PDB file of C-alpha atoms and ligand atoms in Angstrom:
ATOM      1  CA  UNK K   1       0.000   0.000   0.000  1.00 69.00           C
ATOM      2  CA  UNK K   2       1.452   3.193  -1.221  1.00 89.00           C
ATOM      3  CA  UNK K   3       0.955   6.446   0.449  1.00 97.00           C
ATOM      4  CA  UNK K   4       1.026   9.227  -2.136  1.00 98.00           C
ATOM      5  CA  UNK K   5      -1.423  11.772  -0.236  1.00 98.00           C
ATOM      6  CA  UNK K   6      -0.335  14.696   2.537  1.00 98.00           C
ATOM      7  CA  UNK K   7      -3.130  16.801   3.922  1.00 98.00           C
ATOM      8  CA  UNK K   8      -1.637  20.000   5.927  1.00 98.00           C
ATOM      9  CA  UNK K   9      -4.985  21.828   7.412  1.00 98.00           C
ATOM     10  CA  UNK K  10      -2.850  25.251   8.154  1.00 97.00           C
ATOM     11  CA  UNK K  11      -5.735  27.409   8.359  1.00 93.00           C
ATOM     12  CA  UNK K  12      -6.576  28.930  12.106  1.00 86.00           C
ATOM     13  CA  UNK K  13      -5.512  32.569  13.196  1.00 87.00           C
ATOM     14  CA  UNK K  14      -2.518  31.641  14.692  1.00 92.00           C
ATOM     15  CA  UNK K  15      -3.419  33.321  18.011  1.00 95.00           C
ATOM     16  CA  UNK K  16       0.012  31.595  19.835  1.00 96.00           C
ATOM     17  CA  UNK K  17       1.745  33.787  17.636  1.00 97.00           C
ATOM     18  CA  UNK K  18       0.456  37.030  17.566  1.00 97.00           C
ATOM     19  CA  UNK K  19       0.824  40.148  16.192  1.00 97.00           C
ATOM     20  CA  UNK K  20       2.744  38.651  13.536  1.00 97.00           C
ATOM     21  CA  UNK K  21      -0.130  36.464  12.155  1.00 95.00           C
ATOM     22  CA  UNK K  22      -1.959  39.240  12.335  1.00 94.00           C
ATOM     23  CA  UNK K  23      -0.368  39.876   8.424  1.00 93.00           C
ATOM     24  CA  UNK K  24       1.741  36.515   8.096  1.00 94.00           C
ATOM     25  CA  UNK K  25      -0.158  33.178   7.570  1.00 95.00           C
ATOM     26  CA  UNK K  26       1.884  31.137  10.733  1.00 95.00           C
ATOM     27  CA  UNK K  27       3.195  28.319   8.721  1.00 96.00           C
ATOM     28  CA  UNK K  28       4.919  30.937   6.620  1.00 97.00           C
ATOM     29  CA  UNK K  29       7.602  32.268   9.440  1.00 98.00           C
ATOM     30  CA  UNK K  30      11.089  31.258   8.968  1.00 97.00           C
ATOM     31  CA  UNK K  31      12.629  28.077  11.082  1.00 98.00           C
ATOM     32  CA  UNK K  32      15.880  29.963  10.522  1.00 98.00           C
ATOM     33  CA  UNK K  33      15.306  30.413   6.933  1.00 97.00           C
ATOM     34  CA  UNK K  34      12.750  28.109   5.679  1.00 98.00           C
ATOM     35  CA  UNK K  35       8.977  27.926   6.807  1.00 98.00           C
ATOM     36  CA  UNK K  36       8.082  24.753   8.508  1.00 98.00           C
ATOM     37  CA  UNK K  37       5.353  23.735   5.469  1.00 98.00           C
ATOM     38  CA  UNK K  38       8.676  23.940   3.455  1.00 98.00           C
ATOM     39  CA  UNK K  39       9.994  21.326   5.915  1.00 98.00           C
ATOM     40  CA  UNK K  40       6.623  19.659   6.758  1.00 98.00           C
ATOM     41  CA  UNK K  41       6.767  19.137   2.625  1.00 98.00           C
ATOM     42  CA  UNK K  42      10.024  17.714   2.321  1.00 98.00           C
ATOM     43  CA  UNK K  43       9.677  15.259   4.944  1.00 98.00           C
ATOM     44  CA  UNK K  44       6.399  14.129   3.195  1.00 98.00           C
ATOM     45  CA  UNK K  45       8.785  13.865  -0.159  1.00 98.00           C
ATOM     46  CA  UNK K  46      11.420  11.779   1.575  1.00 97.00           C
ATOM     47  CA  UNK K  47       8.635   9.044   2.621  1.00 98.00           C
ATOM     48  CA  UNK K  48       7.700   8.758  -1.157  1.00 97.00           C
ATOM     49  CA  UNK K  49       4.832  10.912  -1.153  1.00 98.00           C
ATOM     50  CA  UNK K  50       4.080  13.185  -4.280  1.00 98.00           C
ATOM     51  CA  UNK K  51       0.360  15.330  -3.424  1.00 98.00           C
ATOM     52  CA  UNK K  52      -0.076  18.113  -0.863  1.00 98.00           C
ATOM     53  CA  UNK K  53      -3.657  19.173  -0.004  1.00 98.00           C
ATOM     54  CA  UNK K  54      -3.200  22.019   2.228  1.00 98.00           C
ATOM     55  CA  UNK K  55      -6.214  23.158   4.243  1.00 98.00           C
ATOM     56  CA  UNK K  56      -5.821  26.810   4.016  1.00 97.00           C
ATOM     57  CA  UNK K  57      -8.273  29.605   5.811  1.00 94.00           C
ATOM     58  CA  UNK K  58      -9.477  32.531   3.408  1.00 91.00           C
ATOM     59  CA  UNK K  59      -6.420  34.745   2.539  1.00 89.00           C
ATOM     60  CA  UNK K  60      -3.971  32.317   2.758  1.00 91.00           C
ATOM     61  CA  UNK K  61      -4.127  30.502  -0.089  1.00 93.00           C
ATOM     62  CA  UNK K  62      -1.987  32.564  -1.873  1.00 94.00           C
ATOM     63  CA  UNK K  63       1.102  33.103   0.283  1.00 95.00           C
ATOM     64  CA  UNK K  64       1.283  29.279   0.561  1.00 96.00           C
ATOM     65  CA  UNK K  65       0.624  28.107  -2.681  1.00 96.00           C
ATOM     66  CA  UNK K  66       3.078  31.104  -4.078  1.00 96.00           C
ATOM     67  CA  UNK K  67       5.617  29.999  -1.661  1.00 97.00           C
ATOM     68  CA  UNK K  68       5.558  26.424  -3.961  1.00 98.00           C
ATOM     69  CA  UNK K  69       4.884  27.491  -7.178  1.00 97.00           C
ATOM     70  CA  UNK K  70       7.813  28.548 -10.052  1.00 96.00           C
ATOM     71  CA  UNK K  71       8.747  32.556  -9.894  1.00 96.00           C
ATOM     72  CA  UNK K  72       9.957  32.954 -13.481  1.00 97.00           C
ATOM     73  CA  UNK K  73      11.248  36.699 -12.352  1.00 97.00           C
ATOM     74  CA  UNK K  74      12.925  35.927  -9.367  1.00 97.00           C
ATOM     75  CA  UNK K  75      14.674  33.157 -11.418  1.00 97.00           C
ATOM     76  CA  UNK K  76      15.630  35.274 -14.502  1.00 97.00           C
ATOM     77  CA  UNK K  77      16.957  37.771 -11.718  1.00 98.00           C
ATOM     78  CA  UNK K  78      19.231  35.061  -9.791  1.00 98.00           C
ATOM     79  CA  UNK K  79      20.129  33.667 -13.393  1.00 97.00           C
ATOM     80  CA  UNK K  80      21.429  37.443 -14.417  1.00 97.00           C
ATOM     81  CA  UNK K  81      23.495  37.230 -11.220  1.00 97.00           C
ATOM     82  CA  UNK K  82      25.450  33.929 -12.347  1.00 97.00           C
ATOM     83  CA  UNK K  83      23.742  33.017  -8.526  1.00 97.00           C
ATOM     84  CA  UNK K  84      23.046  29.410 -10.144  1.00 97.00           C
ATOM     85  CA  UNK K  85      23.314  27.879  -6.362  1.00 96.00           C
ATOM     86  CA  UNK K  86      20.173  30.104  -5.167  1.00 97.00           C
ATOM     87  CA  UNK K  87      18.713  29.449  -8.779  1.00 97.00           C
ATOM     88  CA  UNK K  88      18.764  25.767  -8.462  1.00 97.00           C
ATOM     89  CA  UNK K  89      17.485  25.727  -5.067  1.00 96.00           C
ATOM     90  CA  UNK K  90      14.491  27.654  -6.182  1.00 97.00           C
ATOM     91  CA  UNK K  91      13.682  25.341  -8.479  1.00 97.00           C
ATOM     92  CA  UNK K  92      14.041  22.239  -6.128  1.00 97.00           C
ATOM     93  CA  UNK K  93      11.100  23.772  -4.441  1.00 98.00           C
ATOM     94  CA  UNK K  94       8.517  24.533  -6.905  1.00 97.00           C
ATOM     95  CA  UNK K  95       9.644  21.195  -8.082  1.00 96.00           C
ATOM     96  CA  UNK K  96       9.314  19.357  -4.424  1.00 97.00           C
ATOM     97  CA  UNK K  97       5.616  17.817  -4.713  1.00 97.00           C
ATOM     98  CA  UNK K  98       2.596  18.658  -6.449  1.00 98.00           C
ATOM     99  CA  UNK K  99       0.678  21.104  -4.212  1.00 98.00           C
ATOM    100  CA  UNK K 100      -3.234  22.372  -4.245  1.00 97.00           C
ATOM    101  CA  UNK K 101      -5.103  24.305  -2.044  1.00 97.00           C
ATOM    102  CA  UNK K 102      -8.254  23.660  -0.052  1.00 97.00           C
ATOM    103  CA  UNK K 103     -10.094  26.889   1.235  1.00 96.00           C
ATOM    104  CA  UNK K 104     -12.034  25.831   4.564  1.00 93.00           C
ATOM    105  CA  UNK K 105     -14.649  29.026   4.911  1.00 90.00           C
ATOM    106  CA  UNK K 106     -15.675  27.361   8.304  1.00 90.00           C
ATOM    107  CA  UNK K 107     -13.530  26.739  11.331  1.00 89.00           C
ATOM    108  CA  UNK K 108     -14.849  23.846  12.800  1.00 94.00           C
ATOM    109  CA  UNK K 109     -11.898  21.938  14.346  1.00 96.00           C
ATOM    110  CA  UNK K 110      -9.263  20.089  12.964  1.00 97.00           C
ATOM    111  CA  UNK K 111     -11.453  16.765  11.878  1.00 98.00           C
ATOM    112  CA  UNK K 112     -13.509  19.373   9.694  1.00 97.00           C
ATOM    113  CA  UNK K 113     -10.309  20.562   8.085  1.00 97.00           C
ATOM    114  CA  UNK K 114      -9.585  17.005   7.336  1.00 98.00           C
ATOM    115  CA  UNK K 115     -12.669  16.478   5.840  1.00 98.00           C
ATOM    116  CA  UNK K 116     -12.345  18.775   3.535  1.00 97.00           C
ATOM    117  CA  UNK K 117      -9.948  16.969   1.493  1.00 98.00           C
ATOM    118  CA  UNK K 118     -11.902  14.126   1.227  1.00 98.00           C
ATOM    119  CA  UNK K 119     -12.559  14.699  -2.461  1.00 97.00           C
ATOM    120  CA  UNK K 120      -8.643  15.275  -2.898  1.00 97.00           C
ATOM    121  CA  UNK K 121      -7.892  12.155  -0.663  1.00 98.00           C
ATOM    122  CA  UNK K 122     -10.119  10.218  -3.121  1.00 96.00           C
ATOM    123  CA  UNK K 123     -10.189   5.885  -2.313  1.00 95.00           C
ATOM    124  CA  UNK K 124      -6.541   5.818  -0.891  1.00 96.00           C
ATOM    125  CA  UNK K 125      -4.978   6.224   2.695  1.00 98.00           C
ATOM    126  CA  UNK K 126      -3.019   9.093   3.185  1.00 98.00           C
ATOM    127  CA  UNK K 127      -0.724  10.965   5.848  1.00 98.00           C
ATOM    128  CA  UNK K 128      -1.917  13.867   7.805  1.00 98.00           C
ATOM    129  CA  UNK K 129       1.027  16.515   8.926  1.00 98.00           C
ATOM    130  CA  UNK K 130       0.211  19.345  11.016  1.00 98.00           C
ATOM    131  CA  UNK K 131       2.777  21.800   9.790  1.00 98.00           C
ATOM    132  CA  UNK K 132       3.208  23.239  14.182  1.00 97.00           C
ATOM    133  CA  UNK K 133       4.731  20.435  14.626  1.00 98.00           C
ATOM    134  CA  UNK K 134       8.663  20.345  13.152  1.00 98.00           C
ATOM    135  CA  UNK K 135      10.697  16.872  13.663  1.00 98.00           C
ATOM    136  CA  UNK K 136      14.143  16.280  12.845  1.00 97.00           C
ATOM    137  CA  UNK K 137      15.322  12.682  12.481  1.00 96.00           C
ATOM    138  CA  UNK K 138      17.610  10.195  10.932  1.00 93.00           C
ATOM    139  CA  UNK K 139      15.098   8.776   9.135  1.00 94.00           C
ATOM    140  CA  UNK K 140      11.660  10.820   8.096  1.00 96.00           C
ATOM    141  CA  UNK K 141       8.874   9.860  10.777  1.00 98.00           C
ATOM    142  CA  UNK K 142       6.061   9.984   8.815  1.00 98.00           C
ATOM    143  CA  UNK K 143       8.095   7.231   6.682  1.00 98.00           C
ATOM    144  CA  UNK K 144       8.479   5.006  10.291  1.00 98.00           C
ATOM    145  CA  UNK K 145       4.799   5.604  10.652  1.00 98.00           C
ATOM    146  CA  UNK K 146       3.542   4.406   6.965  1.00 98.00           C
ATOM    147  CA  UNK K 147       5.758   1.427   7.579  1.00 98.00           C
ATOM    148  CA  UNK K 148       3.693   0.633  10.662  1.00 98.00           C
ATOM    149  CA  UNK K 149       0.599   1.218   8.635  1.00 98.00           C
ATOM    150  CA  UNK K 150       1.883  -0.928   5.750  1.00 97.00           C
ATOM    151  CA  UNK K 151       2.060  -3.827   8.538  1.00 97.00           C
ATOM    152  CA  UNK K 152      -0.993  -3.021  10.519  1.00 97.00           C
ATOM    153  CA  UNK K 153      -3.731  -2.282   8.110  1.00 97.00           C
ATOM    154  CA  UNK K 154      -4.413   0.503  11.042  1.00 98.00           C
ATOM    155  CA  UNK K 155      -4.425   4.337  12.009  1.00 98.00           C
ATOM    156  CA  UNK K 156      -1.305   5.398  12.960  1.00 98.00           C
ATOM    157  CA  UNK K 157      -0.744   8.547  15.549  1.00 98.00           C
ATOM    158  CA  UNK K 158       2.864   9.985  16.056  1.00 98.00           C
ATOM    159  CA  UNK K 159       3.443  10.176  19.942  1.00 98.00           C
ATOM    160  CA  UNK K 160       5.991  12.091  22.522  1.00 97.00           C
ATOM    161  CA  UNK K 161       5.724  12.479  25.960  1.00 97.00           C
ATOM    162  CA  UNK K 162       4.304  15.560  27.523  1.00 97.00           C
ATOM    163  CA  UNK K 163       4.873  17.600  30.720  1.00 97.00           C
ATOM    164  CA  UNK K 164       1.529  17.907  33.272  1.00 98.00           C
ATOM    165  CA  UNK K 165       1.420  21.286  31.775  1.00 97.00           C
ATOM    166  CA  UNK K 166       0.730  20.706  28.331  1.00 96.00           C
ATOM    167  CA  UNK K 167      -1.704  17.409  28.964  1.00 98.00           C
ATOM    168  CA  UNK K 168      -4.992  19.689  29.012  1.00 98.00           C
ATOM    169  CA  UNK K 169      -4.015  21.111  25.420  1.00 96.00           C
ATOM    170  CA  UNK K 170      -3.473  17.263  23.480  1.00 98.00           C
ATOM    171  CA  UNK K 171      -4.599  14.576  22.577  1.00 98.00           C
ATOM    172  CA  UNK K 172      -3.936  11.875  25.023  1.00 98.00           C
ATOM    173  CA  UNK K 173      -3.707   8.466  24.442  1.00 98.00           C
ATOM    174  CA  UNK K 174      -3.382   4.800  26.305  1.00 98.00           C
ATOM    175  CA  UNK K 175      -1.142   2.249  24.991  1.00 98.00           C
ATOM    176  CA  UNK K 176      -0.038  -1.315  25.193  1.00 98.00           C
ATOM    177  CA  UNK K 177       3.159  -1.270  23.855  1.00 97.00           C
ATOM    178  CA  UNK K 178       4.087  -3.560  21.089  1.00 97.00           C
ATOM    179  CA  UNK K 179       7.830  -2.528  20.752  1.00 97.00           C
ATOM    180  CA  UNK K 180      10.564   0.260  21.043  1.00 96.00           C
ATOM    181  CA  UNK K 181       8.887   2.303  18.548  1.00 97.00           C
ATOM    182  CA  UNK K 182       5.241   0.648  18.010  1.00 98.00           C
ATOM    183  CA  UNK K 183       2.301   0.634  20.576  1.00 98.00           C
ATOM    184  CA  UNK K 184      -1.284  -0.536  20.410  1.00 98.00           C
ATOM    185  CA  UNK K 185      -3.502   2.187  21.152  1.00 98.00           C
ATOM    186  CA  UNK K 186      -6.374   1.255  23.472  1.00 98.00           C
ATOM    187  CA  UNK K 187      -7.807   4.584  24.751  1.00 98.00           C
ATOM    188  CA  UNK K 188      -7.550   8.287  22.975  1.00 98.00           C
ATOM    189  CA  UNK K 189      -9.412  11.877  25.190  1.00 98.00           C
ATOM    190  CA  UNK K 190      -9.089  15.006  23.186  1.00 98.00           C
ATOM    191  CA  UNK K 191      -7.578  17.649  25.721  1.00 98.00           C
ATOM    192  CA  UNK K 192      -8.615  15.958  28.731  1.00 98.00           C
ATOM    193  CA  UNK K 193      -8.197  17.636  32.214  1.00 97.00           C
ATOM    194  CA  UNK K 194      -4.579  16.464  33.778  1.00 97.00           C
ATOM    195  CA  UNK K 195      -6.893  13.791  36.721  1.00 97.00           C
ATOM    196  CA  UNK K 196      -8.892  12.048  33.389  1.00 96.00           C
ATOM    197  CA  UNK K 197      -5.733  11.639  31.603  1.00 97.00           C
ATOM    198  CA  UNK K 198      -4.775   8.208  30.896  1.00 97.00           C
ATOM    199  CA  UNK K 199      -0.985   8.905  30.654  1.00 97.00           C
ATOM    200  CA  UNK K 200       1.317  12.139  29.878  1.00 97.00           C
ATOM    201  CA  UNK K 201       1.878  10.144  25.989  1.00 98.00           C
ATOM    202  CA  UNK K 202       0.612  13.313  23.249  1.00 98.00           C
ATOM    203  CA  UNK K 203      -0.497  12.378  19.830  1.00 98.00           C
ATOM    204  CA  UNK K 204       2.211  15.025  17.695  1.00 98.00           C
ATOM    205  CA  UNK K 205       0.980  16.365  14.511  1.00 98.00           C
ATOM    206  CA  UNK K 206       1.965  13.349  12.227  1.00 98.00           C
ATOM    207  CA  UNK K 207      -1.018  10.487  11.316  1.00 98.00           C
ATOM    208  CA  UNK K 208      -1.414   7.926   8.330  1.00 98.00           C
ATOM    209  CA  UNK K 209      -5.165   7.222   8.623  1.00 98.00           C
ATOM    210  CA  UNK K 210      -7.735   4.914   6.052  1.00 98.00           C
ATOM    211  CA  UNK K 211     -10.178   6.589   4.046  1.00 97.00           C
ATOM    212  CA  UNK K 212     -13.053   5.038   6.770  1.00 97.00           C
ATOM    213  CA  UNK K 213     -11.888   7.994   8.541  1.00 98.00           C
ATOM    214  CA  UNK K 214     -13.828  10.608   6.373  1.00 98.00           C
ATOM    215  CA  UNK K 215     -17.196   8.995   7.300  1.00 98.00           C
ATOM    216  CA  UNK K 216     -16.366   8.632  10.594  1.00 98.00           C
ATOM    217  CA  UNK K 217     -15.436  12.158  10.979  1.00 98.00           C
ATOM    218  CA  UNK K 218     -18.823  13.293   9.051  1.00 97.00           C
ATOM    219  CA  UNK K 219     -20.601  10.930  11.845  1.00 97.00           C
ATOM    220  CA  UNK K 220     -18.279  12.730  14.963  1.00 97.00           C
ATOM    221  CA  UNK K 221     -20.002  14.965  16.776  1.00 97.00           C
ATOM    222  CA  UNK K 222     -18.409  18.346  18.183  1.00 96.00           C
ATOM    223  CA  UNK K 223     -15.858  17.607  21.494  1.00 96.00           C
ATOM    224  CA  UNK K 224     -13.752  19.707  23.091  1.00 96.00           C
ATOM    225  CA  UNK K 225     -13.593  23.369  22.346  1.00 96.00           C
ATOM    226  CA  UNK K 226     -16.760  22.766  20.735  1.00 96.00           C
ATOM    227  CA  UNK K 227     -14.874  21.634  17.573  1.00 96.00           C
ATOM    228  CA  UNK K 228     -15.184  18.673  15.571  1.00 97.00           C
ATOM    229  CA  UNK K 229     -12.330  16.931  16.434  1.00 98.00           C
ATOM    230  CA  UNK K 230     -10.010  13.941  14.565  1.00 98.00           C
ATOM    231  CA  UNK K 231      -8.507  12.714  17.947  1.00 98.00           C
ATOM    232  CA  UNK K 232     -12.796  11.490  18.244  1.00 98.00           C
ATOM    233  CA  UNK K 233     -12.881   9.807  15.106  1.00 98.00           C
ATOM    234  CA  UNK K 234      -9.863   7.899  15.467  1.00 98.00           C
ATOM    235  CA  UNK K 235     -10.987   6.784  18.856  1.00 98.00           C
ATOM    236  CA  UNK K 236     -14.235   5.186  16.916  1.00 98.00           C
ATOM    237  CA  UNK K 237     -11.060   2.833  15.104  1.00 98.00           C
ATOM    238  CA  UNK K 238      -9.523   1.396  17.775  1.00 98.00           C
ATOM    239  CA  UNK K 239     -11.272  -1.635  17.854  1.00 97.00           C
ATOM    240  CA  UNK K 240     -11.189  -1.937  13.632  1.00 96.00           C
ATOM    241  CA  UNK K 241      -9.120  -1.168  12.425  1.00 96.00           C
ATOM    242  CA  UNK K 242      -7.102  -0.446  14.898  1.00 98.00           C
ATOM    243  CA  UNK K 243      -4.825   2.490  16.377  1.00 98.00           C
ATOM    244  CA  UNK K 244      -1.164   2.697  16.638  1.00 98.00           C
ATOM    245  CA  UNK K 245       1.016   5.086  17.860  1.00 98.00           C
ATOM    246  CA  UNK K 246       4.964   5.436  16.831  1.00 98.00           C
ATOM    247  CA  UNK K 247       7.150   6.794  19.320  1.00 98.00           C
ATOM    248  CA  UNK K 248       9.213   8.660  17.404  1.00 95.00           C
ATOM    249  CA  UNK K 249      12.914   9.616  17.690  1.00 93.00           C
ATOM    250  CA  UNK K 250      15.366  12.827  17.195  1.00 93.00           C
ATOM    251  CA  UNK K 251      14.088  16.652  17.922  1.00 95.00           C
ATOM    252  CA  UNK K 252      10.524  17.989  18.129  1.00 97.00           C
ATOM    253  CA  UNK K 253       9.503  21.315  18.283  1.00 98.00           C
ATOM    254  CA  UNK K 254       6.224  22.997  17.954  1.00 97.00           C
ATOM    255  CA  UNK K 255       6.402  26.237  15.854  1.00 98.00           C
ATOM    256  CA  UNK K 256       3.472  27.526  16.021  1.00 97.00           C
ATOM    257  CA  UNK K 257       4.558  29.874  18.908  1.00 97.00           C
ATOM    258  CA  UNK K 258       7.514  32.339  19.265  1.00 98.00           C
ATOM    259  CA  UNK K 259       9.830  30.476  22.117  1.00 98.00           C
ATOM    260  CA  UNK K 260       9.136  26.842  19.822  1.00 98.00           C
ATOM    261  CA  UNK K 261      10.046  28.475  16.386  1.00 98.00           C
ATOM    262  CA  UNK K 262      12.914  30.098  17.429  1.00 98.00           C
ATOM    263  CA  UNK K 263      14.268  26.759  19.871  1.00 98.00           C
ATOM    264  CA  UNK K 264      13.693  25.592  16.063  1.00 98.00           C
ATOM    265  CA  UNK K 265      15.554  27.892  14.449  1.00 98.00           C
ATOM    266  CA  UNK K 266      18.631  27.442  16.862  1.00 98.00           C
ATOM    267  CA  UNK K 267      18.373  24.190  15.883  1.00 98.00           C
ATOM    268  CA  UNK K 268      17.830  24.390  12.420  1.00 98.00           C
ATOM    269  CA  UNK K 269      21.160  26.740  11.788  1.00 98.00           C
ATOM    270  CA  UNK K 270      23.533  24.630  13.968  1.00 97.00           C
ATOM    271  CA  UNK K 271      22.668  22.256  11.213  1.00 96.00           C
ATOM    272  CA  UNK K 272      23.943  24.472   9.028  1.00 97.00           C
ATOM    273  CA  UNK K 273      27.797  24.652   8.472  1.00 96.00           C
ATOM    274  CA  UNK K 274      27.885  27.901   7.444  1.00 96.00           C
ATOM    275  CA  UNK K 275      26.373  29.657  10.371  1.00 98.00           C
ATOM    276  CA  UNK K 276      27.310  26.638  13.123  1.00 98.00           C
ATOM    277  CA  UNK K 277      30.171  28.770  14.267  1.00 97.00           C
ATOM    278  CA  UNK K 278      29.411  31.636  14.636  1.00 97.00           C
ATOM    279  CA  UNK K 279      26.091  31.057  16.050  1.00 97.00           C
ATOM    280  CA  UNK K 280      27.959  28.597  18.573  1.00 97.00           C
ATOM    281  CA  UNK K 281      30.318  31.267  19.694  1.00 96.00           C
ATOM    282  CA  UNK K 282      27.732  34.079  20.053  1.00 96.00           C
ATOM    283  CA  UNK K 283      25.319  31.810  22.380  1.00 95.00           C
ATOM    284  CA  UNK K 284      28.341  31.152  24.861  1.00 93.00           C
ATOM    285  CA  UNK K 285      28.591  34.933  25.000  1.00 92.00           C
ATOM    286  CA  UNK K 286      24.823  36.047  25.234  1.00 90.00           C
ATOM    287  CA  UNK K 287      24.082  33.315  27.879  1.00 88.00           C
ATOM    288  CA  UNK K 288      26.430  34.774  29.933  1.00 81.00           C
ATOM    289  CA  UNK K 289      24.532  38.029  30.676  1.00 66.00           C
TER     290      UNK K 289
HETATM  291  C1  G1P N 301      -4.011  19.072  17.662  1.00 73.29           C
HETATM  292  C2  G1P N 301      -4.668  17.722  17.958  1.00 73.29           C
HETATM  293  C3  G1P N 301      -4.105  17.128  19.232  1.00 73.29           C
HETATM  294  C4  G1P N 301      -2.594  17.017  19.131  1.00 73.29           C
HETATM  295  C5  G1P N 301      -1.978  18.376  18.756  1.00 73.29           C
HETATM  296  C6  G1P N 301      -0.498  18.197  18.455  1.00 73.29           C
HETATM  297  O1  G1P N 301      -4.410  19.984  18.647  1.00 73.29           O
HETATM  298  O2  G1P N 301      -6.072  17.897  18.072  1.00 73.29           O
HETATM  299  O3  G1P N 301      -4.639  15.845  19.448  1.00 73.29           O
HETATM  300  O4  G1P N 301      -2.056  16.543  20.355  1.00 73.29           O
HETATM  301  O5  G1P N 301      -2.607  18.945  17.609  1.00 73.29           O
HETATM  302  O6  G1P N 301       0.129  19.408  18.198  1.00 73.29           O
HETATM  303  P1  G1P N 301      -4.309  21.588  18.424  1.00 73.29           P
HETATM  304  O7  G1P N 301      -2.873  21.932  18.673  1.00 73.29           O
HETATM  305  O8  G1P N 301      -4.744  21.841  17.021  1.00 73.29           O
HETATM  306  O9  G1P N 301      -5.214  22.177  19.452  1.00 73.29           O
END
């Protein structure tokens, strides 16, 4: 079973990262000097998939699908320049995946952004990415994760561990764990308060689900917030066909607030040998004060 299908729902007003969103669609701002749907994308690419539906509110549609589409001026300009390095990095990225946009006029939660790409999705199980969420790893999780889906037949949930703190604003899930990497999931509670939590394990922004899901989600009714929400139709899976979560490895952060994206950022340009120094060197100074 190959996956070929990434839905991103990016629409929402960004409210974590305000004023900025207040002009800049979120998933736009720079992890040092790439957006994380640039990233988000790429990782998608890596795992062999091709289509990316992203879920965009009104206004947005633009930025994003400009940001992925071929700039004929800005590439006669770098050509002019002899800059063939920027020129051919340009092009890798209008190049990266084929990439359509989804206007949801409502927002009802993210299972309703989901469900708008049902028409896009068409008969074939597909990988959901919420573009917040930024992972660096040796090998791409959402690759891990269709792997586990490949052998399952089932929904699969990405999963980290989660401070008290942050409990009330997941998805929370119980497990019986299967391996290292691979657990059986046998309970799921959208945002639930800290004492109805069934562990501190947080379903990340990463999912390979069936296409029984779009049904299911039509059939959910509103949860927490008052939103239709996908963590509720998943739940309605676990006994068939299943739910599994991956405990992913390497370096998670969420970017869709200011301390997260710029953590990623750090990150992001010590991976970078041309800025690793210097970067390096200026931290040991600045944390000094
Ligand atoms: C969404 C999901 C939640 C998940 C989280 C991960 O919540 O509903 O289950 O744990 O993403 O970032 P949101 O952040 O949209 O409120």
């Amino acid at each position: 079973m190959t996956i070929r299908k990434a839905v991103m729902p990016v629409a929402g007003f960004g409210t974590r990262f305000l004023p900025v969103t207040r002009a800049v669609p979120k998933n736009l701002l720079p992890v040092f000097d790439r957006p994380s749907v640039h990233l988000c994308v790429e990782e998608a690419v890596a795992a062999g998939i091709e289509d990316i539906i992203f879920i965009v509110s009104e206004g947005q549609e633009e930025p994003i699908a400009r940001y992925f589409r071929p700039q004929p001026a800005l590439e006669e300009a770098l050509a002019s320049r002899n800059n063939s390095a920027a020129l051919e990095q340009m092009r890798e990225i209008s190049g990266m995946a084929n990439v359509v946009c989804v206007t949801q006029t409502e927002q009802r939660g993210l299972g309703h952004a989901v469900l708008m790409a049902r028409e896009m999705v068409g008969d074939e199980s597909f990988a959901v990415f919420l573009p917040d969420d930024v992972i660096w790893a040796d090998s791409p999780t959402i690759g891990e994760m269709i792997e586990v889906h490949r052998k399952t037949g089932g929904n699969v949930v990405g999963l980290e561990e989660v401070s008290d703190e942050d409990v009330p604003s997941k998805g929370i899930v119980a497990i019986e764990r299967m391996s290292d990497t691979t657990s059986r999931i046998v309970g799921m509670v959208e945002k639930p308060a800290l004492e109805d939590a069934p562990s501190n394990l947080a379903i990340v922004g990463r999912y390979v689900l069936g296409t029984e899901i779009f049904d299911t989600i039509e059939n959910t009714p509103a949860g927490a917030l008052d939103e239709i929400q996908l963590t509720d139709a998943i739940a309605r899976h676990i006994e068939s066909p299943g739910v599994y979560g991956y405990h992913f490895g390497g370096e998670h952060q969420d970017v869709g607030n200011p301390l997260g994206a710029l953590k990623a950022s750090v990150k992001a340009a010590l991976d970078r040998e041309e800025v690793a120094e210097e970067l390096k060197s200026w931290l040991s100074c600045i944390v000094r004060y």
